[in-house]
Coordinates of C-alpha atoms and ligand atoms in Angstrom, one line a residue:
M1 CA 10.8 2.5 53.9
S2 CA 9.0 4.6 56.6
N3 CA 10.4 7.0 58.7
N4 CA 8.5 9.3 60.6
R5 CA 9.8 12.1 63.3
I6 CA 7.4 12.3 65.9
E7 CA 8.8 14.6 68.8
N8 CA 12.5 13.3 68.4
V9 CA 11.6 9.9 68.5
S10 CA 12.6 7.9 65.1
V11 CA 10.1 5.7 64.5
H12 CA 10.5 3.0 61.9
V13 CA 7.3 1.0 60.8
L14 CA 6.8 -1.9 59.8
P15 CA 5.1 -1.9 56.1
V16 CA 2.2 -3.4 55.2
L17 CA 2.8 -7.0 53.4
P18 CA 1.8 -6.5 50.0
Y19 CA 0.1 -9.4 49.4
A20 CA -2.2 -11.2 51.4
D21 CA -0.7 -13.5 54.1
N22 CA -2.0 -16.6 52.5
A23 CA -1.5 -15.4 49.3
L24 CA 1.8 -16.6 48.3
A25 CA 0.6 -20.6 49.9
P26 CA 1.7 -23.0 49.0
V27 CA 4.9 -21.8 48.4
I28 CA 5.2 -20.3 51.5
S29 CA 2.5 -20.9 53.6
A30 CA 0.4 -18.3 55.5
N31 CA 1.4 -20.1 58.8
T32 CA 5.2 -19.2 58.0
I33 CA 4.3 -15.5 57.0
S34 CA 2.4 -15.1 60.3
F35 CA 5.7 -15.9 62.3
H36 CA 7.9 -14.6 59.9
Y37 CA 6.5 -11.1 59.0
G38 CA 4.1 -10.5 62.4
K39 CA 7.1 -11.6 64.9
H40 CA 10.6 -12.1 62.8
H41 CA 10.3 -8.9 60.9
K42 CA 8.4 -6.4 63.8
T43 CA 10.5 -7.6 66.5
Y44 CA 13.8 -6.0 64.4
V45 CA 11.5 -3.1 64.1
D46 CA 10.9 -2.9 67.2
N47 CA 14.0 -3.3 68.8
L48 CA 15.8 -0.9 66.3
N49 CA 13.5 2.0 67.4
K50 CA 14.1 0.8 70.9
L51 CA 17.9 1.1 70.0
V52 CA 17.8 4.0 68.3
A53 CA 16.0 6.6 70.8
G54 CA 18.1 9.2 71.8
T55 CA 21.1 8.6 70.0
E56 CA 22.3 10.3 67.1
F57 CA 20.9 7.8 64.2
A58 CA 16.9 8.7 65.7
G59 CA 15.2 10.5 62.9
L60 CA 17.8 8.6 60.3
P61 CA 16.4 6.4 57.4
L62 CA 17.1 2.6 56.9
E63 CA 19.8 3.1 54.4
E64 CA 22.0 5.7 56.4
I65 CA 21.8 3.5 60.0
I66 CA 23.2 0.8 57.7
A67 CA 26.0 3.0 56.3
Q68 CA 26.7 4.6 59.3
T69 CA 26.9 1.1 61.8
V70 CA 28.4 -1.5 59.2
G71 CA 31.4 -2.8 60.8
K72 CA 31.6 -0.8 64.1
E73 CA 31.8 -3.5 67.2
D74 CA 30.0 -1.3 69.1
K75 CA 27.2 -0.8 66.8
T76 CA 26.5 -4.2 65.9
A77 CA 23.1 -4.6 67.1
I78 CA 22.0 -1.1 66.1
F79 CA 23.4 -2.7 62.6
N80 CA 21.6 -5.9 62.8
N81 CA 18.1 -4.8 63.4
A82 CA 18.5 -2.0 60.9
A83 CA 20.0 -4.2 58.2
Q84 CA 17.5 -6.9 58.7
A85 CA 14.5 -4.5 58.4
W86 CA 15.3 -3.5 54.8
N87 CA 16.2 -6.8 54.2
H88 CA 12.8 -8.3 55.2
T89 CA 10.9 -5.3 53.3
F90 CA 13.4 -6.2 50.8
Y91 CA 12.3 -9.8 50.7
W92 CA 8.5 -9.4 51.0
S93 CA 8.8 -7.2 47.1
S94 CA 10.7 -9.9 45.6
L95 CA 8.0 -11.7 45.9
T96 CA 4.6 -12.3 44.5
P97 CA 1.9 -14.2 44.3
N98 CA 1.6 -16.3 40.5
G99 CA 5.2 -15.0 40.3
G100 CA 8.2 -16.7 38.4
G101 CA 8.2 -17.2 34.5
Q102 CA 10.0 -15.1 32.3
P103 CA 11.8 -11.3 33.1
P104 CA 11.2 -8.0 31.9
A105 CA 12.8 -7.9 28.4
V106 CA 15.4 -5.2 30.1
L107 CA 16.4 -7.4 32.9
K108 CA 15.8 -10.6 30.9
Q109 CA 19.0 -9.3 28.5
K110 CA 20.9 -8.2 31.2
I111 CA 20.6 -11.2 33.2
E112 CA 21.8 -13.5 30.0
A113 CA 24.7 -10.6 29.2
S114 CA 25.8 -12.1 33.0
F115 CA 24.7 -15.5 33.3
G116 CA 24.6 -16.5 29.7
T117 CA 20.9 -18.3 30.1
M118 CA 18.2 -17.1 32.6
D119 CA 18.8 -21.0 33.2
A120 CA 22.2 -20.3 34.1
C121 CA 21.1 -17.9 36.6
K122 CA 18.6 -19.3 38.5
K123 CA 21.0 -22.6 39.2
E124 CA 23.7 -19.7 40.8
L125 CA 20.5 -18.0 43.1
T126 CA 20.3 -22.4 44.1
A127 CA 23.5 -22.7 44.4
A128 CA 24.3 -19.6 46.8
A129 CA 21.5 -20.5 48.6
T130 CA 22.3 -24.0 49.1
T131 CA 26.2 -23.2 50.1
Q132 CA 25.4 -20.2 52.4
F133 CA 26.3 -21.8 56.2
G134 CA 23.8 -20.7 58.5
S135 CA 21.4 -18.3 58.1
G136 CA 22.0 -15.5 55.3
W137 CA 20.8 -13.8 52.1
V138 CA 20.9 -14.4 48.3
W139 CA 21.1 -11.8 46.0
L140 CA 20.7 -10.7 42.7
V141 CA 22.4 -8.0 42.1
Q142 CA 23.7 -5.1 40.0
D143 CA 27.2 -4.2 40.3
G144 CA 28.6 -1.7 37.4
D145 CA 27.1 -3.3 34.2
K146 CA 27.3 -6.8 35.5
L147 CA 24.4 -8.8 37.0
K148 CA 25.6 -11.0 40.2
V149 CA 24.7 -13.5 42.4
V150 CA 25.9 -12.8 46.0
K151 CA 25.4 -14.3 49.4
T152 CA 25.2 -12.2 52.5
G153 CA 25.7 -14.1 56.1
N154 CA 23.2 -13.0 58.8
A155 CA 22.3 -9.3 58.4
D156 CA 24.8 -8.2 56.1
S157 CA 23.5 -6.2 52.9
P158 CA 25.3 -6.0 49.4
L159 CA 24.1 -2.4 50.0
T160 CA 27.2 -2.4 52.2
K161 CA 30.0 -3.1 49.5
G162 CA 28.6 -0.8 46.4
M163 CA 26.5 -3.1 45.0
K164 CA 22.8 -2.9 43.9
P165 CA 20.2 -5.5 45.2
L166 CA 18.2 -6.0 42.0
L167 CA 15.8 -8.8 44.4
T168 CA 16.4 -11.0 47.1
I169 CA 15.6 -14.7 48.8
D170 CA 15.7 -15.2 52.8
V171 CA 17.6 -17.8 53.6
W172 CA 17.4 -17.9 57.4
E173 CA 15.8 -21.5 58.7
H174 CA 12.9 -19.1 59.9
A175 CA 12.5 -18.7 56.3
Y176 CA 11.3 -22.0 55.3
Y177 CA 11.3 -24.7 58.3
L178 CA 7.5 -24.9 59.1
D179 CA 7.1 -25.8 55.5
Y180 CA 10.7 -27.1 54.1
Q181 CA 12.1 -28.5 57.7
N182 CA 15.8 -28.9 56.5
R183 CA 14.9 -28.9 52.8
R184 CA 16.3 -25.6 51.8
A185 CA 17.0 -25.9 48.1
D186 CA 13.3 -27.2 48.0
Y187 CA 12.0 -23.9 49.2
V188 CA 14.6 -22.1 46.7
N189 CA 13.9 -23.4 43.8
A190 CA 10.2 -23.0 44.0
V191 CA 10.7 -19.6 45.3
I192 CA 12.2 -18.7 41.9
D193 CA 9.6 -20.9 39.7
K194 CA 6.5 -19.3 41.6
L195 CA 7.0 -16.4 43.7
I196 CA 10.1 -14.6 42.2
N197 CA 9.2 -10.8 41.2
W198 CA 10.9 -10.3 38.3
S199 CA 9.2 -7.1 37.8
F200 CA 10.3 -5.7 40.9
A201 CA 13.8 -6.5 40.2
A202 CA 14.3 -5.0 36.5
N203 CA 12.6 -1.7 38.2
N204 CA 15.6 -1.6 40.7
L205 CA 17.7 -2.2 37.9
S206 CA 20.0 1.4 37.2
Ligands
MN301 MN1 14.0 -13.7 57.6

């Protein structure tokens, strides 16, 4: 996360995409990326910068802003934009061209210990995605010794529930509607089969 302090103005920066905008096609088109990264993600970052300017949150990293604003009714806008900025950066890193396949051994062992099989883990990810009502996120997290699949609504994050995110899939309609219309399960299955970055998830294990 970029967070540079310049003359008391906190400037959160839209991180560079870790691949070209057409590198995830045909699973996720360059058109989707142009709106999702170029408009939605950028707007969260821009709005956050406007909201925190001149407040006690100026100059704080995203994780700190998220921790300090979660559940506070008068800070909802700051929480939502900070969490969405964090979630999107984490999502882009959770995907990679030519992803999918088998996880590194260290992660595969932990998945099999927690879910039984790789397939069972993938099925839980798909089930969580299709049962998340409305906008939200699906996550593979580390919770103590166990790995779990959890879902969060809107901007919410497992970070605020004491869990360590390993990877995420964005299931807001803006993530898939241009390519899949209402077929969220098709989008999630294609992401898991072809784009999911198991190495990134393995590197997030603690
Ligand atoms: Mn999104």
